[in-house]
Each structure stands twice: as structure tokens, then as C-alpha cells.
Coordinates of C-alpha atoms in Angstrom, one line a residue:
X1 CA 42.9 31.7 -18.2
X2 CA 46.5 32.1 -17.0
X3 CA 49.2 29.6 -17.6
X4 CA 51.0 28.5 -14.5
X5 CA 54.6 27.3 -15.0
X6 CA 56.3 25.5 -12.2
X7 CA 60.0 25.7 -11.7
X8 CA 60.1 22.5 -9.8
X9 CA 62.5 20.0 -11.4
X10 CA 60.0 17.2 -11.1
X11 CA 58.4 16.6 -14.5
X12 CA 54.7 16.9 -14.8
X13 CA 52.2 15.3 -17.1
X14 CA 51.3 17.5 -20.0
X15 CA 47.6 16.8 -19.7
X16 CA 47.1 16.1 -23.4
X17 CA 44.6 13.4 -24.5
X18 CA 45.9 10.6 -26.7
X19 CA 43.7 8.5 -28.9
X20 CA 45.1 5.5 -30.7
X21 CA 43.5 3.7 -33.6
X22 CA 45.1 0.8 -35.4
X23 CA 47.8 -1.6 -34.2
X24 CA 50.0 -0.8 -31.2
X25 CA 53.0 1.5 -31.6
X26 CA 55.2 3.8 -29.7
X27 CA 55.2 7.4 -30.8
X28 CA 56.0 9.5 -27.7
X29 CA 54.6 13.1 -27.7
X30 CA 56.7 16.1 -27.3
X31 CA 55.3 19.5 -26.2
X32 CA 55.7 21.1 -29.6
X33 CA 53.6 18.4 -31.3
X34 CA 56.3 16.5 -33.1
X35 CA 56.3 12.7 -33.3
X36 CA 59.5 10.9 -32.6
X37 CA 60.4 7.3 -33.2
X38 CA 60.9 5.2 -30.1
X39 CA 60.8 1.7 -28.7
X40 CA 57.5 -0.1 -28.7
X41 CA 55.6 -0.4 -25.5
X42 CA 56.6 -3.3 -23.4
X43 CA 54.1 -5.4 -21.4
X44 CA 52.5 -3.2 -18.8
X45 CA 55.0 -0.4 -19.2
X46 CA 53.8 3.1 -20.3
X47 CA 56.5 5.7 -20.8
X48 CA 55.7 9.3 -20.1
X49 CA 53.8 11.1 -22.9
X50 CA 53.3 7.8 -24.9
X51 CA 49.9 7.5 -26.6
X52 CA 47.3 5.7 -24.5
X53 CA 45.2 3.1 -26.2
X54 CA 41.5 3.8 -25.8
X55 CA 38.4 1.7 -26.4
X56 CA 37.0 2.0 -29.9
X57 CA 33.4 3.1 -30.7
X58 CA 31.4 2.2 -33.7
X59 CA 32.7 4.1 -36.8
X60 CA 34.9 6.6 -34.9
X61 CA 37.4 6.8 -32.1
X62 CA 36.6 8.6 -28.9
X63 CA 37.9 11.9 -30.3
X64 CA 35.1 11.9 -32.9
X65 CA 37.8 12.8 -35.4
X66 CA 39.3 9.4 -36.3
X67 CA 37.7 6.5 -38.2
X68 CA 38.1 3.0 -36.7
X69 CA 38.0 1.6 -40.2
X70 CA 41.4 3.1 -41.0
X71 CA 44.0 0.3 -41.5
X72 CA 47.1 2.4 -40.8
X73 CA 48.0 4.2 -37.6
X74 CA 46.6 7.4 -36.3
X75 CA 46.7 9.5 -33.2
X76 CA 45.1 12.8 -32.1
X77 CA 46.8 15.2 -29.7
X78 CA 44.9 18.0 -28.0
X79 CA 45.3 19.8 -24.7
X80 CA 41.6 19.8 -24.1
X81 CA 39.7 16.4 -23.7
X82 CA 36.6 18.0 -25.1
X83 CA 38.3 19.9 -27.9
X84 CA 36.1 20.6 -30.9
X85 CA 37.5 20.6 -34.4
X86 CA 36.9 22.8 -37.4
X87 CA 35.6 21.5 -40.7
X88 CA 36.1 24.8 -42.7
X89 CA 38.4 27.8 -42.5
X90 CA 35.8 30.4 -43.3
X91 CA 33.9 31.8 -41.6
X92 CA 36.5 31.7 -38.8
X93 CA 35.5 30.5 -35.4
X94 CA 34.0 33.0 -33.0
X95 CA 36.2 31.6 -30.2
X96 CA 39.8 30.5 -30.3
X97 CA 40.1 26.7 -30.4
X98 CA 42.9 24.7 -28.8
X99 CA 45.5 23.2 -31.1
X100 CA 44.5 19.8 -32.4
X101 CA 47.1 17.7 -34.2
X102 CA 46.4 14.6 -36.2
X103 CA 49.3 12.2 -36.8
X104 CA 48.9 9.5 -39.5
X105 CA 51.0 6.7 -40.8
X106 CA 49.9 5.3 -44.1
X107 CA 49.2 1.5 -44.3
X108 CA 52.2 -0.5 -45.5
X109 CA 50.3 -1.8 -48.5
X110 CA 49.5 1.7 -49.9
X111 CA 51.2 2.9 -53.1
X112 CA 50.9 6.0 -55.3
X113 CA 50.3 3.7 -58.3
X114 CA 46.9 2.9 -56.8
X115 CA 46.0 6.6 -56.9
X116 CA 46.6 7.2 -53.1
X117 CA 47.3 10.8 -52.3
X118 CA 47.6 13.0 -49.2
X119 CA 44.0 13.9 -49.4
X120 CA 43.0 10.3 -49.7
X121 CA 45.1 9.3 -46.7
X122 CA 43.6 12.1 -44.5
X123 CA 40.1 11.2 -45.6
X124 CA 40.7 7.5 -44.8
X125 CA 42.0 8.3 -41.3
X126 CA 39.6 11.0 -40.3
X127 CA 36.1 12.5 -40.7
X128 CA 37.4 15.7 -42.1
X129 CA 35.7 16.7 -45.4
X130 CA 37.8 16.8 -48.5
X131 CA 37.2 20.5 -49.0
X132 CA 38.6 21.3 -45.6
X133 CA 41.6 19.0 -46.1
X134 CA 42.4 20.9 -49.4
X135 CA 42.0 24.2 -47.5
X136 CA 44.4 23.1 -44.8
X137 CA 47.0 22.1 -47.4
X138 CA 46.7 25.6 -49.0
X139 CA 46.9 27.1 -45.6
X140 CA 50.2 25.4 -44.8
X141 CA 48.8 23.2 -42.0
X142 CA 49.8 19.8 -43.5
X143 CA 53.2 18.1 -43.3
X144 CA 54.5 15.0 -45.0
X145 CA 57.5 12.7 -45.0
X146 CA 58.1 9.5 -47.0
X147 CA 60.1 8.1 -44.1
X148 CA 58.5 8.5 -40.7
X149 CA 61.9 8.6 -39.0
X150 CA 62.7 11.9 -40.9
X151 CA 61.4 15.4 -40.3
X152 CA 58.1 16.1 -42.1
X153 CA 58.0 19.1 -44.4
X154 CA 55.2 21.5 -45.1
X155 CA 53.4 20.6 -48.4
X156 CA 51.9 23.2 -50.7
X157 CA 49.8 20.8 -52.8
X158 CA 48.2 17.4 -52.8
X159 CA 50.8 14.7 -53.5
X160 CA 51.2 10.9 -54.0
X161 CA 51.5 8.8 -50.8
X162 CA 53.6 5.7 -50.3
X163 CA 53.1 2.9 -47.8
X164 CA 54.5 3.6 -44.3
X165 CA 54.9 7.3 -44.9
X166 CA 53.9 9.9 -42.3
X167 CA 51.5 12.8 -42.4
X168 CA 50.8 15.5 -39.8
X169 CA 47.7 17.7 -39.9
X170 CA 47.1 20.8 -37.8
X171 CA 43.3 20.6 -37.7
X172 CA 42.7 23.8 -35.7
X173 CA 45.3 26.3 -37.0
X174 CA 45.7 29.4 -35.0
X175 CA 44.0 32.4 -36.7
X176 CA 45.1 36.0 -37.1
X177 CA 42.1 37.8 -38.6
X178 CA 43.7 41.3 -38.7
X179 CA 45.4 39.9 -41.8
X180 CA 42.2 40.4 -43.8
X181 CA 41.4 44.0 -42.6
X182 CA 44.8 45.3 -43.7
X183 CA 45.6 47.0 -47.0
X184 CA 49.1 45.4 -47.5
X185 CA 50.1 47.6 -50.4
X186 CA 49.6 50.7 -48.3
X187 CA 51.8 49.0 -45.6
X188 CA 54.8 49.0 -47.8
X189 CA 56.9 51.9 -46.6
X190 CA 60.0 51.6 -48.8
X191 CA 61.7 49.3 -51.3
X192 CA 65.5 49.8 -51.3
X193 CA 67.3 47.5 -53.7
X194 CA 66.3 44.0 -52.7
X195 CA 65.1 45.1 -49.2
X196 CA 61.4 45.8 -48.4
X197 CA 60.4 47.8 -45.3
X198 CA 56.8 47.4 -44.2
X199 CA 54.7 48.9 -41.4
X200 CA 53.3 45.7 -39.8
X201 CA 50.0 46.1 -37.9
X202 CA 49.5 44.5 -34.5
X203 CA 47.7 41.2 -34.3
X204 CA 49.6 39.7 -37.3
X205 CA 52.7 37.4 -37.1
X206 CA 55.8 38.6 -38.9
X207 CA 56.5 35.2 -40.4
X208 CA 54.7 31.9 -41.1
X209 CA 53.9 29.7 -38.1
X210 CA 54.0 26.0 -38.0
X211 CA 50.2 25.7 -38.6
X212 CA 49.6 28.9 -40.6
X213 CA 51.5 29.9 -43.7
X214 CA 49.0 32.5 -44.9
X215 CA 48.0 34.8 -42.1
X216 CA 51.3 36.6 -41.6
X217 CA 52.9 39.8 -43.0
X218 CA 55.6 37.9 -45.0
X219 CA 53.1 35.9 -47.0
X220 CA 50.8 38.9 -47.5
X221 CA 53.6 41.2 -48.8
X222 CA 54.8 38.4 -51.1
X223 CA 51.3 38.2 -52.6
X224 CA 50.8 42.0 -52.8
X225 CA 54.1 42.4 -54.7
X226 CA 53.7 39.1 -56.7
X227 CA 57.2 38.0 -55.7
X228 CA 58.4 34.5 -56.5
X229 CA 60.2 34.3 -53.1
X230 CA 60.6 36.4 -50.0
X231 CA 63.0 36.2 -47.0
X232 CA 62.4 37.1 -43.4
X233 CA 65.1 39.3 -41.8
X234 CA 63.8 41.2 -38.8
X235 CA 61.0 39.8 -36.7
X236 CA 58.7 41.6 -34.3
X237 CA 56.1 40.1 -32.0
X238 CA 52.5 39.5 -33.1
X239 CA 51.2 42.1 -30.6
X240 CA 53.8 44.7 -31.7
X241 CA 53.3 47.0 -34.7
X242 CA 55.8 48.9 -36.8
X243 CA 58.8 48.4 -39.1
X244 CA 59.8 45.0 -40.4
X245 CA 62.5 44.4 -43.0
X246 CA 62.0 41.7 -45.7
X247 CA 64.3 40.7 -48.6
X248 CA 63.7 39.7 -52.2
X249 CA 66.9 37.6 -52.3
X250 CA 68.9 35.4 -49.8
X251 CA 72.0 37.6 -50.5
X252 CA 70.1 40.8 -49.4
X253 CA 68.7 39.0 -46.3
X254 CA 72.2 37.8 -45.3
X255 CA 73.7 41.2 -45.8
X256 CA 71.1 42.8 -43.6
X257 CA 71.4 40.1 -41.0
X258 CA 75.2 40.7 -40.8
X259 CA 74.5 44.3 -39.9
X260 CA 72.1 43.2 -37.2
X261 CA 74.6 40.8 -35.7
X262 CA 77.3 43.5 -35.7
X263 CA 74.9 46.0 -34.2
X264 CA 75.1 48.1 -37.3
X265 CA 71.3 48.6 -37.5
X266 CA 69.8 51.3 -35.2
X267 CA 66.4 50.4 -33.9
X268 CA 64.2 52.8 -32.0
X269 CA 60.8 51.9 -30.5
X270 CA 57.9 53.9 -29.1
X271 CA 56.4 52.3 -26.0
X272 CA 53.8 53.3 -23.4
X273 CA 53.9 52.5 -19.7
X274 CA 52.0 53.7 -16.7
X275 CA 55.1 54.4 -14.5
X276 CA 57.6 57.3 -15.1
X277 CA 61.1 56.0 -15.7
X278 CA 64.5 57.8 -15.9
X279 CA 66.3 58.4 -19.1
X280 CA 69.5 56.5 -19.9
X281 CA 70.8 53.0 -20.2
X282 CA 68.9 50.0 -18.8
X283 CA 71.0 46.8 -18.3
X284 CA 69.9 43.3 -17.3
X285 CA 71.2 39.8 -17.9
X286 CA 69.2 37.2 -19.8
X287 CA 69.9 33.5 -20.3
X288 CA 72.6 32.8 -23.0
X289 CA 71.5 30.6 -25.9
X290 CA 74.2 28.1 -25.0
X291 CA 72.9 27.7 -21.4
X292 CA 71.0 24.5 -20.6
X293 CA 67.8 26.2 -19.7
X294 CA 65.6 25.3 -16.8
X295 CA 62.0 25.2 -17.8
X296 CA 59.9 28.0 -16.4
X297 CA 62.9 30.3 -15.9
X298 CA 64.4 30.8 -19.3
X299 CA 62.6 34.1 -20.0
X300 CA 63.3 35.7 -16.6
X301 CA 66.0 38.4 -16.3
X302 CA 68.7 38.8 -13.7
X303 CA 70.3 42.0 -12.3
X304 CA 73.3 43.1 -14.3
X305 CA 76.7 42.4 -12.8
X306 CA 80.2 42.8 -14.1
X307 CA 82.2 39.7 -14.9
X308 CA 79.1 37.5 -15.6
X309 CA 79.6 34.0 -17.0
X310 CA 79.2 34.2 -20.7
X311 CA 78.2 30.5 -20.9
X312 CA 75.2 31.2 -18.6
X313 CA 74.2 34.8 -19.3
X314 CA 74.1 37.4 -22.1
X315 CA 73.7 41.2 -21.7
X316 CA 70.2 42.8 -22.4
X317 CA 70.9 46.5 -23.1
X318 CA 68.6 49.3 -24.1
X319 CA 68.6 53.1 -23.8
X320 CA 65.6 55.3 -22.9
X321 CA 66.1 58.3 -25.1
X322 CA 63.0 60.5 -24.6
X323 CA 59.8 60.5 -22.6
X324 CA 56.4 62.3 -23.1
X325 CA 53.4 62.4 -20.9
X326 CA 50.2 61.3 -22.8
X327 CA 46.8 62.4 -21.5
X328 CA 43.8 60.1 -21.5
X329 CA 43.0 58.7 -25.0
X330 CA 39.3 57.8 -24.7
X331 CA 39.2 56.2 -28.2
X332 CA 42.0 53.7 -27.6
X333 CA 41.4 53.3 -23.9
X334 CA 45.1 53.7 -23.1
X335 CA 44.5 56.3 -20.4
X336 CA 47.1 58.5 -18.8
X337 CA 50.6 57.1 -19.4
X338 CA 54.2 57.8 -20.3
X339 CA 55.4 57.3 -23.9
X340 CA 59.1 56.5 -24.3
X341 CA 61.4 56.4 -27.2
X342 CA 63.7 53.5 -26.7
X343 CA 66.8 52.3 -28.6
X344 CA 67.5 48.6 -28.5
X345 CA 71.3 47.8 -28.4
X346 CA 71.6 44.1 -27.7
X347 CA 68.5 42.7 -29.4
X348 CA 67.0 39.9 -27.2
X349 CA 63.7 38.1 -27.5
X350 CA 60.9 40.2 -26.0
X351 CA 63.7 42.5 -24.7
X352 CA 61.7 45.7 -24.2
X353 CA 58.7 43.9 -22.7
X354 CA 60.8 42.0 -20.2
X355 CA 63.2 44.8 -19.2
X356 CA 60.4 47.3 -18.6
X357 CA 58.4 44.7 -16.7
X358 CA 61.6 44.1 -14.6
X359 CA 61.6 47.8 -13.8
X360 CA 58.0 47.4 -12.4
X361 CA 56.7 49.3 -15.5
X362 CA 55.3 46.7 -18.0
X363 CA 54.1 47.8 -21.5
X364 CA 50.5 48.8 -21.5
X365 CA 48.4 45.9 -22.8
X366 CA 51.1 43.3 -22.2
X367 CA 48.9 40.7 -20.4
X368 CA 51.7 38.1 -20.7
X369 CA 54.2 39.8 -18.5
X370 CA 52.0 42.2 -16.6
X371 CA 52.0 40.1 -13.4
X372 CA 55.8 39.8 -13.6
X373 CA 56.3 43.5 -12.8
X374 CA 59.4 43.8 -10.7
X375 CA 60.2 40.1 -10.8
X376 CA 63.8 39.0 -11.3
X377 CA 65.1 35.4 -11.2
X378 CA 67.5 36.4 -8.4
X379 CA 64.5 37.0 -6.1
X380 CA 62.8 33.6 -6.7
X381 CA 63.0 30.6 -4.5
X382 CA 64.2 27.3 -5.9
X383 CA 60.7 25.9 -6.3
X384 CA 58.7 29.1 -6.6
X385 CA 56.0 29.2 -9.2
X386 CA 56.1 31.7 -12.0
X387 CA 52.8 32.8 -13.6
X388 CA 52.4 34.0 -17.2
X389 CA 49.3 35.7 -18.6
X390 CA 47.7 35.1 -22.0
X391 CA 49.3 36.4 -25.1
X392 CA 47.9 39.8 -26.0
X393 CA 46.6 40.8 -29.4
X394 CA 48.0 44.3 -29.2
X395 CA 50.3 46.2 -26.9
X396 CA 51.6 49.8 -26.9
X397 CA 54.9 49.0 -28.5
X398 CA 55.9 50.1 -32.0
X399 CA 59.1 49.6 -34.0
X400 CA 59.2 53.3 -35.0
X401 CA 62.6 53.9 -36.7
X402 CA 65.3 52.0 -38.5
X403 CA 68.7 53.1 -39.7
X404 CA 70.9 50.8 -41.7
X405 CA 73.2 50.7 -44.8
X406 CA 72.5 49.6 -48.4
X407 CA 75.4 49.5 -50.8
X408 CA 77.5 51.7 -48.5
X409 CA 74.9 54.4 -48.1
X410 CA 72.9 55.2 -44.9
X411 CA 69.2 54.7 -45.1
X412 CA 66.6 55.9 -42.5
X413 CA 63.0 54.7 -42.4
X414 CA 60.1 55.9 -40.1
X415 CA 56.8 54.3 -39.4
X416 CA 53.5 56.1 -39.3
X417 CA 52.1 57.3 -36.0
X418 CA 51.4 54.4 -33.6
X419 CA 47.9 53.0 -33.3
X420 CA 47.4 54.6 -29.8
X421 CA 47.9 58.0 -31.4
X422 CA 46.6 57.5 -34.9
X423 CA 43.1 56.7 -33.8
X424 CA 43.0 53.4 -35.8
X425 CA 40.1 51.1 -35.0

């Protein structure tokens, strides 16, 4: 199902269900699932995205997740009114489940001296079994704060709970099962000083997500090498494969990141498209980070023009170095296409994917931007609707080569043949 994003300035309801158990309170919802402190509800007034009180049922709230016997405060947020919830991590669900977030405030009378812990709190507020709660903690899907007005932090183990404290549980964490079919030791391409270069497979995040600490390349490499800590430097999209640089120390990570910021790291990608493109530089404008973005348009590119406003726009620049015609690959179902070697110069989010889509030649497999072929923000009307497709699991895009410096000497690293050539399953 495709996500339709309206560029109309009129705010729209987010469609999420809110279930409140316990005394009345005002925790407004934001789209990323955080809970912020706010004024209590006033008589008859219901601010946008404020939890809606629903009738109780015997033993459980309408969500089937909350217990009405809980004496603290709890709320469930889910985009689907009929959203099911998991009670174990394995075996994984056969279908992707919508995100479901449980927010809990501990009763004021609770104290750790009574033996109350995170697992106790979540058990008291929900019907989740203890084993699943412990799995979610190990998975990095549980957050806790002693003071509900402060940002909750991810917990790695069960911990004592005090009265009035806040807990957030991501009940349906997003899953990335390619993590378990990958031999991570064989994916380590090179270790140079405190830098680690890996060949990340598609379908796996390059860093921990808010609801999933485990199923990502960073965590898996840390486990494979038995490292006490690991730092993320370069990041590549979940659907993209290829070279990713990690660091064993914060100093090594900062040194590499300085090279990236100064454009001292040469990055070359292999990418497949259906349409033939010309060699040479490709320039567009993307929204600057300092720009007050208008929802629904922040990812769209604009035509390049000299003298652009630096507070509004930033340059998106890449160079198409080579092109090769690929004949039909029956095993990978890629079909007849053109493979390009591309050098990224500016380094923007989803840069290759967006720039090639703007050239009416989206990356093969990129369902998110496929329908945006040839679309630029310059050509849209003020209230025109922009449609995004679902996030793909894999696309024909590989971070193929890196060149950078370590202790004053040049280092070059190459990835193995891309999946659409290497005949991987």
C-alpha cells in the first residue's frame, strides 16, 4: 500500500488510535512516537493528537494489550485500529506488523525498595508475558526515564523502578531477518588501525534503530569481533549493499568523519537503471538542513541554478563515470538494464536514488521513488499531492569502492561483486 503525502499546509489527523487507562492526563502524541509533557485537558477541549479516553472493558482496555487493573497511567499508540501485537520474537511474524508503542507511567507510590523493576512495571500495565518483556529489553526495544519530563534512554537490562517514572515499550519492533542469514565474519573486508570496513548485505540497517538494537550490521560486527564498543561512521540505506566503515574508537570515528566532511573520502557506487544516461556531472539542489522544511516536500530536488540561497538549498552533486549494458539476468530478475559507476561528491541523504529518479531513471527495485521519475519540486503546484511507494528490501545500488587516508597514507577498499551479478540468493 502506498503512502500519500499531501503538501497542503492544513494539518491532518494522524489516524492513530489512542487508548487511555488510569486517571486523566495530557500526553500529546508526536509522529515519531515520543511522549511530551503538556497541559492537562480542559473541560470539553481535546487538543490535536491528545490521547482519547475510551470505555474500559473487564480485565483489559479496548486494545487487548492494557490491563484495567493497573494503578498508574498507560497509553497504546498504533496506526492500525486492529493492530495485533507479538508475544515472542521468534519465530518472527510471517507478515510485517505495524509499529505499536506502549507508554507507561509508574504509580506514584511505587519504589524500588519494594522490589519493583521494569519487568514488574510492564507486566502490571500490560498482558505481555515476562519472557517477551525480557526479550524486548535485550532487543533494545525498551526505554526508561526516572523523570517523565526528560528523554527516556534505551535500557540493556532489567532495572529498579521508582514512582512516577516513565517507560516506553516498542511492542512490535521492525524486523530485518537477513541479519541471521549472513556470515558476518566473512563480511569484514579490512581492518586498518581502528577502522573496520565491511561489505554490508541488503536488507539490513547499518546502525541500530529506535526499536531494534540487534538486527543491524553495527551490532553484528561488534559481536563477531567481540569488541567492547563500536562507532558508526558511514551509513548506507537498508536496501543498499556494499562498503560501510565502522570504528573501534571515538577518535578513529571522528578522524574519518572529518575526511568525509571535507570531501576527502572518495565514494564510488554501482547502480542499475533501465534508461541510458550520459556520462558526466549531475547537479540538483536539495533542501538545506537549516531550511524550515515543509512537510511532504523536504526530500524533493530542484533544478540546479547559480547563486542559489544557501539558507534554503544545498548542492547535490554526483558524477557518472562509466556505463555498461547488462543483458537479462534470469536468476536475479533484473532484466536488460544499464549499470553505472557513480562517484558521490556532495553526500546527501538518498542522493543517488533521488537524483537518478529526477532524471527519469530511478534505481531498479526502488519502489519508494519509482513513481517520482522526472518529478522536481519546481514543477509541483502549491497543493499538489506527492506519492511515495513502500520501502524496498533491496535495490540495485552498491557502495563499491572507498578511498581515504589512515595515518597519512592512502587506503583503497573494494566490495565483492554486487548481488545482481554475483548470483546470491
